[in-house]
mmCIF file of C-alpha atoms in Angstrom:
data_model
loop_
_atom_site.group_PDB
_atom_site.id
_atom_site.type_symbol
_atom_site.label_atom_id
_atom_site.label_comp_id
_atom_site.label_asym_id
_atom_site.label_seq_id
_atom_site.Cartn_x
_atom_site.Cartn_y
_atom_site.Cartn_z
ATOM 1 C CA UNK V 1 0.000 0.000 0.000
ATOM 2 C CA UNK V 2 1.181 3.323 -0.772
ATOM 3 C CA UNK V 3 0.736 6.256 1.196
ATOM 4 C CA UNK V 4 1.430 10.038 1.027
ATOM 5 C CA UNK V 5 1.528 12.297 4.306
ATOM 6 C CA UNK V 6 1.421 16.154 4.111
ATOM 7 C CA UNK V 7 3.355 17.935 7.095
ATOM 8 C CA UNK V 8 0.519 18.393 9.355
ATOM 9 C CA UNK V 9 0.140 14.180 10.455
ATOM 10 C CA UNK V 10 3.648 13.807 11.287
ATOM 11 C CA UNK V 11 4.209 16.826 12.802
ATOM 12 C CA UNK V 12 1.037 16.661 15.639
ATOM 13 C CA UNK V 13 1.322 13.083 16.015
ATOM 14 C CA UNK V 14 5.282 13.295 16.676
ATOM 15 C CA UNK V 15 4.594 16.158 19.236
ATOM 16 C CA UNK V 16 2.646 14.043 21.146
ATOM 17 C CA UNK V 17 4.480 10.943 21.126
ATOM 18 C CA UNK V 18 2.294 8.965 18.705
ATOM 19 C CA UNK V 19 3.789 8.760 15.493
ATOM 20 C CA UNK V 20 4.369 4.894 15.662
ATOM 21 C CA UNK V 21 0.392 5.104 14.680
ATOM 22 C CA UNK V 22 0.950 5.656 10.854
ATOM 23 C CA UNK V 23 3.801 3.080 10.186
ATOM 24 C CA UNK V 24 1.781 0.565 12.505
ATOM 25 C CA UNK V 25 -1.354 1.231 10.149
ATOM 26 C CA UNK V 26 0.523 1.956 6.822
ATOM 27 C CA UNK V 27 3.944 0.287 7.077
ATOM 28 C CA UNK V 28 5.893 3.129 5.127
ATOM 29 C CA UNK V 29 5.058 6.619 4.448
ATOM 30 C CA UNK V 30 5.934 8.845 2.020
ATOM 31 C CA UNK V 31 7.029 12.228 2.113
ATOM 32 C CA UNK V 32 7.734 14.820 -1.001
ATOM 33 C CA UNK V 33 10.679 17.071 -0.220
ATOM 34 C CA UNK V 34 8.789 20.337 0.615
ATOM 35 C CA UNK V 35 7.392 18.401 3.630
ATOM 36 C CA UNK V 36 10.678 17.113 4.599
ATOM 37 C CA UNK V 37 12.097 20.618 4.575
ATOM 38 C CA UNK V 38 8.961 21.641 6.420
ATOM 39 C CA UNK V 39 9.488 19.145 9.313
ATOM 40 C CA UNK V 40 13.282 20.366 9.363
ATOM 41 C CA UNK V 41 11.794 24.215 10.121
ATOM 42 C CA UNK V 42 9.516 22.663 12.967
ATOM 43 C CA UNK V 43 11.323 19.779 14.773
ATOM 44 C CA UNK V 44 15.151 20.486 13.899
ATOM 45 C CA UNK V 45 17.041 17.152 14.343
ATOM 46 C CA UNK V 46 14.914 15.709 17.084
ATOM 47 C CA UNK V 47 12.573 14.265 14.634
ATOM 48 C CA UNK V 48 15.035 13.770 11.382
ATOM 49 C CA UNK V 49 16.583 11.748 13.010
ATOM 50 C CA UNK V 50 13.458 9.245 13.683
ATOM 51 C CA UNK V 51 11.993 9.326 10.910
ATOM 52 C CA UNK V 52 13.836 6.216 9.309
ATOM 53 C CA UNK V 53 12.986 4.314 12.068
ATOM 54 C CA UNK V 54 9.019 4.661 11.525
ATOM 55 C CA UNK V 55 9.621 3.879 8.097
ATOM 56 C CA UNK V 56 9.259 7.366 6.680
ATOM 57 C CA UNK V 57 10.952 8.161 3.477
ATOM 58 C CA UNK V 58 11.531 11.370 1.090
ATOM 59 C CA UNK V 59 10.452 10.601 -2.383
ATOM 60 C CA UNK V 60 10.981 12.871 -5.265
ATOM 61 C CA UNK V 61 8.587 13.653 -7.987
ATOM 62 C CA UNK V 62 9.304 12.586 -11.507
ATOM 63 C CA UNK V 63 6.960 15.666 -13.062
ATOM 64 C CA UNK V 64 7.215 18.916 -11.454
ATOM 65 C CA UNK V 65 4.662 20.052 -13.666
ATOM 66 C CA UNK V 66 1.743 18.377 -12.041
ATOM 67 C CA UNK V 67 3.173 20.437 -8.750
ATOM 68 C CA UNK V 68 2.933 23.682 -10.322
ATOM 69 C CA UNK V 69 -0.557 23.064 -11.876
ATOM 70 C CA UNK V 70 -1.878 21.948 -8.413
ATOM 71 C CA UNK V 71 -0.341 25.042 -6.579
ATOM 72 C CA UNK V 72 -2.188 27.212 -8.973
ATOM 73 C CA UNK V 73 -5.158 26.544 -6.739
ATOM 74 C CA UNK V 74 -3.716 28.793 -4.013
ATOM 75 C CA UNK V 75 -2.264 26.072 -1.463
ATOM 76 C CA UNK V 76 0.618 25.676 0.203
ATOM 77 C CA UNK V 77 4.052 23.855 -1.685
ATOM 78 C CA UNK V 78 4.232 21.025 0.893
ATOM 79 C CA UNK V 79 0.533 19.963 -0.343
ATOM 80 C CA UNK V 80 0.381 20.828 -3.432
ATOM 81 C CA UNK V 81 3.946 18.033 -3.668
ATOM 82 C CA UNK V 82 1.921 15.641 -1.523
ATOM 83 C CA UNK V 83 -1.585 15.863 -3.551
ATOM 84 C CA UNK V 84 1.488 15.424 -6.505
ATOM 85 C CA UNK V 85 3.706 12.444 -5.284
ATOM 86 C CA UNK V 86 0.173 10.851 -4.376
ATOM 87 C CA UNK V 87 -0.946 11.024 -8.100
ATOM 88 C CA UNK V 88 2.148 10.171 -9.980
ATOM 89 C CA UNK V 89 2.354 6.838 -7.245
ATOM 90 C CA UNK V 90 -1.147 5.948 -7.211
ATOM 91 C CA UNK V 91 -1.296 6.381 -3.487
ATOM 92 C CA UNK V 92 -4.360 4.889 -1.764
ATOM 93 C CA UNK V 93 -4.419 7.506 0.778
ATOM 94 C CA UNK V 94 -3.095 11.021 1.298
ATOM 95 C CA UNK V 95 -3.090 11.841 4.945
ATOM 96 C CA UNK V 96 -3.793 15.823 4.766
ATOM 97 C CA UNK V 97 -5.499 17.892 7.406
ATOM 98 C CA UNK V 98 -5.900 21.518 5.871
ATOM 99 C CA UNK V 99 -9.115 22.030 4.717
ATOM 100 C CA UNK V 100 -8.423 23.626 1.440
ATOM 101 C CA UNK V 101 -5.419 20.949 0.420
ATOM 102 C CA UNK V 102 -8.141 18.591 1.351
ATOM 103 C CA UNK V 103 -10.367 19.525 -0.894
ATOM 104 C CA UNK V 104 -8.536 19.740 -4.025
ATOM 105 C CA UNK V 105 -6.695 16.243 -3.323
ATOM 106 C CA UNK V 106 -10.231 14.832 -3.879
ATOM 107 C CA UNK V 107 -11.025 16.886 -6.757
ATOM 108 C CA UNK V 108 -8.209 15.210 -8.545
ATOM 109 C CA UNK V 109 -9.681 12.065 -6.859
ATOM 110 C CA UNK V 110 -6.846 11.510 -4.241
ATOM 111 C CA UNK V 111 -8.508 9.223 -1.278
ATOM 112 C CA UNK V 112 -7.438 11.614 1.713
ATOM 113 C CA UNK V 113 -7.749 11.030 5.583
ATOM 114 C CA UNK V 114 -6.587 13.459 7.826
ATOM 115 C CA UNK V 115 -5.054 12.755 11.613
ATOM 116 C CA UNK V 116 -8.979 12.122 13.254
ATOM 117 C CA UNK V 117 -9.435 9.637 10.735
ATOM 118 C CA UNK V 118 -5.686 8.087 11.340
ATOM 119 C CA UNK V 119 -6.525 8.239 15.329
ATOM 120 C CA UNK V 120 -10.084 6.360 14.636
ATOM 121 C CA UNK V 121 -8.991 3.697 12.487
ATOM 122 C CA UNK V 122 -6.006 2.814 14.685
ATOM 123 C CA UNK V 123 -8.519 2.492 17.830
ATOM 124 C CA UNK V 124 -10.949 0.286 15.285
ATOM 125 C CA UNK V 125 -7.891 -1.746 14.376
ATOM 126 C CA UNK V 126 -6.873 -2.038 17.969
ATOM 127 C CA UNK V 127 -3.537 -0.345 17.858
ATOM 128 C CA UNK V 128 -4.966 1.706 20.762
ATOM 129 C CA UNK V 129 -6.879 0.868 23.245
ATOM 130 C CA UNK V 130 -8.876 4.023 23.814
ATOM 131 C CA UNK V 131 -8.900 7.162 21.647
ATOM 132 C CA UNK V 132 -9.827 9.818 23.764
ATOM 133 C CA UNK V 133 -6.324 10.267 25.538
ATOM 134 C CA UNK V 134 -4.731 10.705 22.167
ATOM 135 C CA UNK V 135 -7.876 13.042 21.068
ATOM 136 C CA UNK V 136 -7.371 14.913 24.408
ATOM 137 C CA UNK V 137 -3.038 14.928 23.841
ATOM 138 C CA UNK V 138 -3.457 16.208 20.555
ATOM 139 C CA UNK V 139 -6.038 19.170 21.873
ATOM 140 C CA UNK V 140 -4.078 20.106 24.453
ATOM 141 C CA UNK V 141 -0.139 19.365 23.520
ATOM 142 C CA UNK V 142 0.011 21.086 19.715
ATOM 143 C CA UNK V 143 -1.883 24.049 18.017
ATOM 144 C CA UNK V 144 -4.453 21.295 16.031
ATOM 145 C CA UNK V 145 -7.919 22.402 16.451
ATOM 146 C CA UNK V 146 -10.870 20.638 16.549
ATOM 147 C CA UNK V 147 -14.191 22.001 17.856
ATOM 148 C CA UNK V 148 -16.101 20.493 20.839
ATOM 149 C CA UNK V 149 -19.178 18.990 18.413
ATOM 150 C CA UNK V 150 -16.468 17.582 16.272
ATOM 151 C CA UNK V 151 -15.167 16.265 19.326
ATOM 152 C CA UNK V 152 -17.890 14.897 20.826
ATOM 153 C CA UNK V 153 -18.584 13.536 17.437
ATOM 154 C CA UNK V 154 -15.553 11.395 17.372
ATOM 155 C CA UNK V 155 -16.288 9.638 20.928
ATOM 156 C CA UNK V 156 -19.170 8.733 19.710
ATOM 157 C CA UNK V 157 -17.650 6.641 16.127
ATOM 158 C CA UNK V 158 -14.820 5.572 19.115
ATOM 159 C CA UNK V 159 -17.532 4.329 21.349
ATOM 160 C CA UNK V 160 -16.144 6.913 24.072
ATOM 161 C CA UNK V 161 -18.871 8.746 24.589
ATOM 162 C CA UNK V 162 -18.727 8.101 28.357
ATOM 163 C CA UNK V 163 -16.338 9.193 30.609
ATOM 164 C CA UNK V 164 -15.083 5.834 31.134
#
């Protein structure tokens, strides 16, 4: 399976200690090179230096054409080389969180989860036990937001809704 991560996925979930999550779930993840240089602005050498060990890898793209034609929509370079490297490999999922990269993976019919999605399908596949403490780490340990209803929303597809 191939998958493509923007910044945003790696970033939170490393912050809080998580990370393991996608290469559990995926095996190996992807990365274009704006996202790697992104990562090395955020995290320095702390995370760099992990990311070969949860299976995370820089790969180039061939056409840097398809790049510039996605960027034309107004996003940012590390998505618009993710929603890239995620066409020219035939990903099966893009893990994106910004809103507008989102939606313009899917209108060039990119399959896209964001880190919720990552968070609930780990729980479902039992690579946690409970999502709510990683829900609650990633509200209150990194600048992701998420509003209470959308909260409350994803106890309930957990089966957290209690405070158990």
């Amino acid at each position: 399976m191939i998958v493509v991560s923007d910044t945003s996925c790696i970033s939170n979930l490393y912050q809080i200690g998580q990370l393991n999550l996608l290469t559990k779930l995926f095996k190996e993840i992807l990365i274009p090179p704006f996202v790697f240089d992104e990562l090395s602005i955020f995290h320095a050498d702390n995370l760099l230096n992990e990311l070969k060990s949860f299976n995370i890898k820089v790969h180039s793209i061939s056409d840097s054409s398809i790049t510039s034609k996605i960027a034309e929509s107004g996003i940012d370079a590390g998505e618009a080389e993710a929603i890239a490297l995620s066409l020219e490999l035939k990903a099966q999922f893009l893990i994106i969180d910004e809103k507008e990269g989102k939606k313009v993976a899917q209108q060039y019919g990119v399959n896209t989860i964001g880190i919720l999605g990552v968070i609930l399908l780990s729980k479902e596949k039992r690579l946690i036990e409970k999502a709510r403490p990683v829900f609650d780490q990633l509200r209150n340990n990194t600048s992701f937001y998420f509003s209470n209803s959308l909260y409350m929303f994803l106890l309930k597809q957990a089966k957290e809704e209690s405070n158990d």
